[in-house]
Amino acid sequence: MTFDKKQFEEIIDAFTVTKEGLREVAADFRYDLRQGLKDPAQSSLRMLKSYIGLPTGDEQGEYLALDLGGTNVRVLRIRLDGEGRFKVLKKVAKPLRKEGAYDYIGKGSTATQMFDFLASLVDDAIDGERQETFLLGHTFSFPSEQSNLYNARLIVWTKEFATAGVEGEVVNDLLKAALHRRGIENVEPTAVINDTVAVLLAAAYEYGDTYIGSIYATGHNTCYLEPYAGKVEKPMILNLESGGFMKLVPNRFDAALDAASEKPGEQRLEKMASGRYMGELFGMALAELLGESKNYGFTSIDMSAILVDDTEPLETAKKIVASKTGHVLGADDLALAKRLARAILVRSARLVTASYVGIIWQLAGDGGIQKQHIAIDGSVYAKMPGAKECITATLSELLGEDAEKIDTTLAHDGSGLGAAIAAAISTK
Ligand code: BGC
């Protein structure tokens, strides 16, 4: 099998965003931000209020942190020691879906099953203790409408979650009910935050100059500290739900992926950029080149393995492609498959960076761009070969010399630490 070169180049083109195109994305993102500040209904960004600002770094005490947002759920006991220091005392982690055993996120699963499972993990994290009181911070990584730090109502599932009975509900009420069912009366959920907010809190706890927090993983989203300059409101972190940014031009693969997804017409940026979908896009483009219409089930982990393969002639890539598609590709086609994976990752990182630039421009206003960190966590940023470098290069492309003022930092495990910080802030 040899790929049609013309068809291949056309596919690469479909995944390429030019410099001008990218500037437009950044400008449109900033426009939607501004519109969203006036009236979220006029913007594709939800701009959800978090009812929390940045920590001082002096928060202290022992807290529970529940982190629910991807395929793995974690409960941590964390001690905050102030001055940006902390210690993880205990960590319990389990997948929400285990092939052949259970599934709390697929179609047919219910809120009761999911939250009873979460309560059992909380129980493990406190070693069955029923006396000592624990305050719990909850990182819940889905679009939620909040009216205060405790009260977060899930608007809609993303990332293909389909558990019935959670949309429209106050998630911490569901958690409390499950804790009570299990006889746990000494754990008090006091704060719910998005994972982007958690990442920003975690980074700001350790060092200053951080106003933007982002997740670049299974899902994608960014938050920032809105200063509300000149307004009566106090500075507050806004969860943009930037995965829902719509001012992007989908190609035919994006359109087909969207049509087959749980929530067609939603989460355009996320579907073009996040880890949950990149492997699928890769598989769809490969299927076209192979003249088939199958879903091969590629993941972003497969793409990473293909991208790091430096063997001659791409032995790992060959095995992965053969196991998923049933086709044993020759050296030339394997090199093209690797180029395809790279093109999809590069487009993803460029779009994500353009959204950061939109926020940086908005924060700078009419003044200069401030020296700052952008806190990022997530498997794509941390593990996909070339993702971080591409973000750095794209910042330079869009910001020129000002890019030197921006440092992207990995806020590893920020979701857990951020939840503990939010629980600490909830006591103030
Ligand atoms: C959710 C966001 C979340 C992001 C990263 C998206 O699907 O809508 O709330 O921050 O995933 O986990």
Coordinates of C-alpha atoms and ligand atoms in Angstrom, one line a residue:
M1 CA 0.0 0.0 0.0
T2 CA 1.3 3.4 -0.9
F3 CA -0.6 6.5 0.1
D4 CA -1.7 8.9 -2.6
K5 CA 0.8 11.8 -2.2
K6 CA -1.6 14.4 -3.4
Q7 CA -4.4 13.2 -1.1
F8 CA -1.9 13.1 1.8
E9 CA -0.7 16.7 1.2
E10 CA -4.3 17.9 1.0
I11 CA -5.0 16.2 4.4
I12 CA -2.0 17.9 5.9
D13 CA -3.2 21.2 4.5
A14 CA -6.6 20.6 6.1
F15 CA -4.8 20.3 9.5
T16 CA -2.6 23.4 9.0
V17 CA -3.3 26.8 10.5
T18 CA -1.3 29.7 9.0
K19 CA 0.2 32.5 11.0
E20 CA -2.5 34.9 9.8
G21 CA -5.2 32.3 10.6
L22 CA -3.8 32.0 14.1
R23 CA -3.7 35.7 14.7
E24 CA -7.3 35.8 13.8
V25 CA -8.1 33.0 16.2
A26 CA -6.3 34.9 19.0
A27 CA -8.2 38.1 18.1
D28 CA -11.5 36.3 17.9
F29 CA -10.8 34.7 21.3
R30 CA -10.1 38.1 22.8
Y31 CA -13.3 39.4 21.2
D32 CA -15.4 36.6 22.8
L33 CA -13.7 37.3 26.1
R34 CA -14.8 40.9 26.0
Q35 CA -18.3 40.0 24.8
G36 CA -18.5 37.4 27.6
L37 CA -17.6 40.0 30.2
K38 CA -20.5 42.1 29.0
D39 CA -22.9 39.3 28.4
P40 CA -22.0 35.6 28.3
A41 CA -24.9 34.9 26.0
Q42 CA -23.2 36.9 23.3
S43 CA -20.0 34.8 23.5
S44 CA -19.0 31.2 22.8
L45 CA -17.1 31.3 26.1
R46 CA -19.2 30.5 29.1
M47 CA -17.1 32.8 31.5
L48 CA -18.2 30.9 34.6
K49 CA -17.7 32.6 38.0
S50 CA -15.7 30.6 40.5
Y51 CA -16.2 32.8 43.5
I52 CA -12.6 32.5 44.4
G53 CA -9.5 34.7 43.9
L54 CA -5.8 33.9 44.2
P55 CA -4.4 32.4 47.4
T56 CA -1.9 34.3 49.6
G57 CA 0.4 31.3 49.9
D58 CA -0.1 31.2 53.6
E59 CA -3.0 28.8 53.7
Q60 CA -2.5 26.0 56.2
G61 CA -4.1 22.9 57.6
E62 CA -5.1 19.4 56.5
Y63 CA -7.8 18.9 53.9
L64 CA -9.3 16.3 51.6
A65 CA -9.2 16.8 47.9
L66 CA -11.4 15.0 45.5
D67 CA -10.4 15.2 41.9
L68 CA -13.1 14.1 39.4
G69 CA -12.6 15.1 35.7
G70 CA -11.0 12.4 33.6
T71 CA -11.1 8.6 33.5
N72 CA -9.2 8.4 36.9
V73 CA -10.7 9.8 40.1
R74 CA -8.4 10.6 43.0
V75 CA -8.9 11.5 46.6
L76 CA -6.0 13.0 48.5
R77 CA -5.3 14.0 52.0
I78 CA -3.1 17.1 51.8
R79 CA -1.4 19.1 54.5
L80 CA -0.8 22.7 53.5
D81 CA 2.2 24.1 55.4
G82 CA 2.0 27.8 54.2
E83 CA 4.7 29.6 52.2
G84 CA 3.7 27.6 49.2
R85 CA 4.7 24.3 50.8
F86 CA 2.5 21.2 51.1
K87 CA 2.6 17.4 51.7
V88 CA 0.4 14.7 50.2
L89 CA -0.3 12.4 53.2
K90 CA -2.4 9.9 51.4
K91 CA -3.6 9.2 47.9
V92 CA -6.3 6.9 46.6
A93 CA -6.9 6.6 42.9
K94 CA -9.2 4.5 40.8
P95 CA -10.5 4.5 37.2
L96 CA -14.2 5.3 36.7
R97 CA -14.5 2.6 34.2
K98 CA -12.9 -0.8 34.3
E99 CA -13.3 -3.1 31.3
G100 CA -15.6 -6.0 32.2
A101 CA -15.9 -4.9 35.9
Y102 CA -17.8 -1.6 36.1
D103 CA -18.5 1.6 34.3
Y104 CA -19.6 4.8 36.0
I105 CA -19.3 7.2 33.1
G106 CA -20.8 5.4 30.1
K107 CA -24.4 5.3 28.9
G108 CA -26.6 3.4 31.4
S109 CA -24.6 4.5 34.5
T110 CA -26.3 6.6 37.1
A111 CA -25.5 9.4 39.5
T112 CA -26.1 7.2 42.5
Q113 CA -23.6 4.6 41.3
M114 CA -21.0 7.2 40.5
F115 CA -21.3 9.1 43.7
D116 CA -21.4 6.0 45.9
F117 CA -18.2 5.0 44.2
L118 CA -16.7 8.4 45.1
A119 CA -17.8 8.1 48.7
S120 CA -16.1 4.7 48.9
L121 CA -12.8 6.3 47.8
V122 CA -13.3 9.1 50.3
D123 CA -13.7 6.4 52.9
D124 CA -10.4 4.8 51.9
A125 CA -8.7 8.2 52.0
I126 CA -9.8 8.7 55.6
D127 CA -9.1 5.1 56.6
G128 CA -12.7 4.6 57.8
E129 CA -12.2 7.4 60.4
R130 CA -15.6 8.6 61.7
Q131 CA -14.6 11.1 64.4
E132 CA -12.1 13.8 63.1
T133 CA -13.8 16.4 60.8
F134 CA -12.4 16.8 57.3
L135 CA -13.1 19.7 55.0
L136 CA -13.2 18.6 51.4
G137 CA -12.3 20.6 48.3
H138 CA -13.7 19.1 45.1
T139 CA -12.1 19.7 41.8
F140 CA -15.0 18.9 39.4
S141 CA -13.8 19.4 35.8
F142 CA -17.0 20.1 33.9
P143 CA -18.9 23.2 33.1
S144 CA -20.8 24.2 36.2
E145 CA -22.8 27.2 37.1
Q146 CA -21.9 28.5 40.6
S147 CA -23.7 30.8 42.9
N148 CA -21.0 30.6 45.6
L149 CA -17.9 28.5 46.3
Y150 CA -19.9 25.4 47.4
N151 CA -22.9 25.5 45.1
A152 CA -21.9 24.2 41.6
R153 CA -24.5 22.9 39.3
L154 CA -23.4 20.8 36.3
I155 CA -24.6 22.4 33.2
V156 CA -23.6 19.7 30.7
W157 CA -21.2 16.8 30.6
T158 CA -18.2 17.0 28.3
K159 CA -15.5 14.5 27.4
E160 CA -18.1 11.9 26.4
F161 CA -19.3 11.4 30.0
A162 CA -22.9 10.1 29.9
T163 CA -23.8 9.3 33.6
A164 CA -27.5 9.9 34.0
G165 CA -28.9 12.2 36.7
V166 CA -26.0 14.6 37.2
E167 CA -26.6 17.3 34.6
G168 CA -28.6 20.1 36.2
E169 CA -27.7 18.9 39.8
V170 CA -25.6 20.5 42.5
V171 CA -22.7 18.1 42.5
N172 CA -21.7 18.6 46.1
D173 CA -25.3 17.8 47.2
L174 CA -25.0 14.5 45.3
L175 CA -21.7 13.9 47.1
K176 CA -23.1 14.7 50.5
A177 CA -26.0 12.4 50.0
A178 CA -23.6 9.6 49.0
L179 CA -21.4 10.2 52.0
H180 CA -24.5 10.0 54.3
R181 CA -25.6 6.8 52.6
R182 CA -22.2 5.4 53.6
G183 CA -22.5 6.7 57.1
I184 CA -19.7 9.3 56.7
E185 CA -20.9 12.3 58.7
N186 CA -17.4 13.8 59.4
V187 CA -16.5 14.9 55.9
E188 CA -17.8 18.2 54.8
P189 CA -17.6 19.3 51.2
T190 CA -17.1 23.1 51.3
A191 CA -15.7 24.1 47.9
V192 CA -16.1 23.1 44.2
I193 CA -13.7 24.3 41.6
N194 CA -12.9 23.6 38.0
D195 CA -9.6 21.9 37.3
T196 CA -8.2 24.9 35.5
V197 CA -9.0 27.0 38.6
A198 CA -7.2 24.3 40.7
V199 CA -4.1 24.5 38.5
L200 CA -4.1 28.3 38.8
L201 CA -4.5 28.2 42.6
A202 CA -1.8 25.6 42.9
A203 CA 0.7 27.6 40.9
A204 CA -0.2 30.9 42.6
Y205 CA 0.2 29.2 46.0
E206 CA 3.8 28.3 45.1
Y207 CA 4.9 31.4 43.2
G208 CA 3.4 34.7 42.1
D209 CA 2.8 36.3 38.7
T210 CA 0.4 33.6 37.6
Y211 CA -3.0 34.7 36.2
I212 CA -3.8 32.0 33.7
G213 CA -4.4 28.3 34.5
S214 CA -5.0 25.7 31.8
I215 CA -5.7 22.0 31.3
Y216 CA -4.3 20.5 28.2
A217 CA -5.2 16.8 28.6
T218 CA -8.2 14.5 27.8
G219 CA -10.1 17.7 27.9
H220 CA -9.0 21.3 27.3
N221 CA -10.0 24.5 29.1
T222 CA -8.5 27.7 30.5
C223 CA -9.3 30.1 33.3
Y224 CA -7.8 33.5 34.3
L225 CA -8.0 36.0 37.1
E226 CA -10.3 38.7 36.0
P227 CA -9.2 41.9 37.7
Y228 CA -12.6 43.7 37.1
A229 CA -10.4 46.9 36.8
G230 CA -12.4 50.0 37.6
K231 CA -15.4 48.0 38.7
V232 CA -16.9 47.3 42.1
E233 CA -16.5 43.5 41.8
K234 CA -13.4 42.0 43.5
P235 CA -10.9 40.1 41.3
M236 CA -12.2 36.6 40.7
I237 CA -11.1 33.6 38.6
L238 CA -13.3 33.0 35.6
N239 CA -13.6 29.6 34.1
L240 CA -13.8 30.3 30.4
E241 CA -14.8 26.8 29.3
S242 CA -12.6 27.7 26.4
G243 CA -13.0 24.1 25.0
G244 CA -16.4 25.5 23.8
F245 CA -14.8 28.3 21.8
M246 CA -16.6 28.1 18.4
K247 CA -14.8 30.6 16.1
L248 CA -12.7 28.0 14.4
V249 CA -13.1 26.5 11.0
P250 CA -13.5 22.7 11.3
N251 CA -12.2 20.5 8.5
R252 CA -14.1 17.5 7.2
F253 CA -12.6 15.2 9.9
D254 CA -13.5 17.6 12.7
A255 CA -17.1 17.8 11.3
A256 CA -17.4 14.0 11.1
L257 CA -16.0 13.5 14.6
D258 CA -18.4 16.1 16.0
A259 CA -21.4 14.5 14.3
A260 CA -20.6 11.1 15.8
S261 CA -19.9 12.6 19.3
E262 CA -22.1 12.5 22.4
K263 CA -22.8 16.3 22.1
P264 CA -22.7 17.4 18.4
G265 CA -22.3 21.1 17.9
E266 CA -20.5 21.7 21.2
Q267 CA -16.9 22.0 22.4
R268 CA -15.3 22.8 19.0
L269 CA -11.9 23.9 20.3
E270 CA -11.8 20.9 22.6
K271 CA -12.7 18.5 19.8
M272 CA -9.9 20.0 17.6
A273 CA -7.3 20.1 20.3
S274 CA -7.7 17.8 23.3
G275 CA -6.2 14.4 24.0
R276 CA -9.6 12.7 24.0
Y277 CA -10.1 13.5 20.3
M278 CA -6.7 13.8 18.6
G279 CA -6.2 10.0 18.2
E280 CA -9.6 9.8 16.7
L281 CA -8.8 12.5 14.1
F282 CA -5.6 10.7 13.3
G283 CA -7.5 7.5 12.8
M284 CA -10.1 9.1 10.5
A285 CA -7.4 10.7 8.3
L286 CA -5.5 7.4 8.1
A287 CA -8.7 5.6 7.2
E288 CA -9.2 8.0 4.3
L289 CA -5.7 7.3 3.1
L290 CA -6.3 3.6 3.4
G291 CA -9.6 3.8 1.6
E292 CA -11.6 2.5 4.5
S293 CA -14.4 3.9 6.7
K294 CA -13.6 2.4 10.1
N295 CA -13.0 3.7 13.6
Y296 CA -9.6 2.2 14.4
G297 CA -9.6 3.4 18.0
F298 CA -6.3 5.3 18.0
T299 CA -5.6 7.3 21.1
S300 CA -3.3 10.2 21.8
I301 CA -1.1 7.7 23.6
D302 CA -0.7 5.9 20.3
M303 CA 0.1 9.2 18.6
S304 CA 2.8 9.9 21.2
A305 CA 4.4 6.5 20.7
I306 CA 4.4 7.1 16.9
L307 CA 5.9 10.6 17.4
V308 CA 8.8 9.4 19.6
D309 CA 9.6 6.5 17.3
D310 CA 13.1 7.2 15.9
T311 CA 13.9 3.7 14.8
E312 CA 14.5 2.7 11.2
P313 CA 12.0 2.1 9.7
L314 CA 9.7 3.2 12.4
E315 CA 9.2 -0.2 14.0
T316 CA 6.9 1.0 16.9
A317 CA 4.8 3.0 14.5
K318 CA 4.5 0.0 12.2
K319 CA 3.3 -2.3 15.1
I320 CA 0.8 0.3 16.4
V321 CA -0.7 1.0 12.9
A322 CA -0.8 -2.7 12.1
S323 CA -2.5 -3.7 15.3
K324 CA -5.2 -0.9 14.9
T325 CA -5.8 -1.0 11.2
G326 CA -4.7 -4.5 10.1
H327 CA -2.4 -2.9 7.5
V328 CA 1.4 -3.4 7.5
L329 CA 2.7 -0.1 6.2
G330 CA 6.0 0.3 4.3
A331 CA 8.7 2.8 5.4
D332 CA 7.4 5.7 3.2
D333 CA 3.9 5.4 4.4
L334 CA 5.0 5.1 8.0
A335 CA 7.0 8.3 7.7
L336 CA 3.8 10.0 6.3
A337 CA 1.7 8.6 9.2
K338 CA 4.2 10.2 11.6
R339 CA 3.9 13.5 9.7
L340 CA 0.2 13.2 10.0
A341 CA 0.4 12.7 13.8
R342 CA 2.7 15.7 14.0
A343 CA 0.4 17.9 12.0
I344 CA -2.6 17.1 14.2
L345 CA -0.6 17.8 17.4
V346 CA 0.9 21.0 16.0
R347 CA -2.6 22.3 15.0
S348 CA -3.8 21.5 18.5
A349 CA -0.9 23.2 20.3
R350 CA -1.2 26.3 18.0
L351 CA -4.9 26.7 18.6
V352 CA -4.5 26.3 22.3
T353 CA -1.7 28.9 22.3
A354 CA -3.7 31.3 20.3
S355 CA -6.4 31.2 23.0
Y356 CA -3.7 32.0 25.6
V357 CA -2.6 35.0 23.6
G358 CA -6.2 36.2 23.4
I359 CA -6.2 36.3 27.2
I360 CA -2.8 37.8 27.5
W361 CA -3.8 40.6 25.1
Q362 CA -7.0 41.2 27.1
L363 CA -5.1 41.3 30.5
A364 CA -2.6 43.7 29.0
G365 CA -5.4 46.1 27.9
D366 CA -3.8 49.3 26.5
G367 CA -0.7 48.8 28.6
G368 CA 2.2 46.5 28.1
I369 CA 2.3 42.7 28.5
Q370 CA 3.2 41.8 32.1
K371 CA 5.9 39.2 32.9
Q372 CA 4.0 36.1 34.0
H373 CA 3.7 32.4 34.2
I374 CA 0.9 30.4 32.5
A375 CA 0.2 27.3 34.7
I376 CA -0.6 24.3 32.6
D377 CA -1.3 20.7 33.6
G378 CA -2.3 17.7 31.6
S379 CA -1.1 14.7 29.8
V380 CA -0.9 16.4 26.3
Y381 CA 1.3 19.2 27.7
A382 CA 3.4 17.0 29.9
K383 CA 3.7 13.9 27.7
M384 CA 3.1 14.4 24.0
P385 CA 6.4 14.9 22.3
G386 CA 6.8 18.4 21.0
A387 CA 3.6 19.9 22.5
K388 CA 5.4 22.2 25.0
E389 CA 8.0 23.3 22.4
C390 CA 5.2 24.1 19.9
I391 CA 3.5 26.3 22.5
T392 CA 6.7 28.2 23.1
A393 CA 7.3 28.6 19.4
T394 CA 3.8 29.8 18.8
L395 CA 4.0 32.3 21.6
S396 CA 7.0 33.8 19.8
E397 CA 5.2 33.7 16.5
L398 CA 2.2 35.7 17.9
L399 CA 3.9 37.9 20.5
G400 CA 7.3 38.5 19.1
E401 CA 9.8 39.8 21.7
D402 CA 7.0 40.0 24.3
A403 CA 7.0 36.2 24.3
E404 CA 10.1 36.3 26.6
K405 CA 7.8 37.6 29.3
I406 CA 5.7 34.5 29.2
D407 CA 6.8 31.3 30.8
T408 CA 4.6 28.2 30.6
T409 CA 5.0 26.0 33.7
L410 CA 3.8 22.5 34.4
A411 CA 1.6 22.6 37.4
H412 CA 1.8 18.9 37.9
D413 CA -1.0 17.4 40.1
G414 CA -2.4 20.9 40.5
S415 CA -6.0 19.5 40.6
G416 CA -5.5 17.9 44.0
L417 CA -3.4 20.7 45.6
G418 CA -5.8 23.3 44.2
A419 CA -8.8 21.6 45.8
A420 CA -7.1 21.6 49.2
I421 CA -6.3 25.3 48.8
A422 CA -9.9 26.0 47.9
A423 CA -11.1 24.1 51.0
A424 CA -8.6 26.2 53.1
I425 CA -9.9 29.5 51.5
S426 CA -13.5 28.4 52.2
T427 CA -12.9 28.7 55.9
K428 CA -11.9 32.4 55.6
Ligands
BGC1 C1 -14.5 20.6 30.7 C2 -13.8 21.7 31.5 C3 -12.5 21.1 32.0 C4 -11.7 20.5 30.8 C5 -10.4 19.9 31.3 C6 -13.6 20.1 29.6 O1 -14.2 19.1 28.9 O2 -15.7 21.2 30.1 O3 -14.6 22.1 32.6 O4 -11.8 22.1 32.6 O5 -12.4 19.6 30.2 O6 -10.6 18.9 32.2

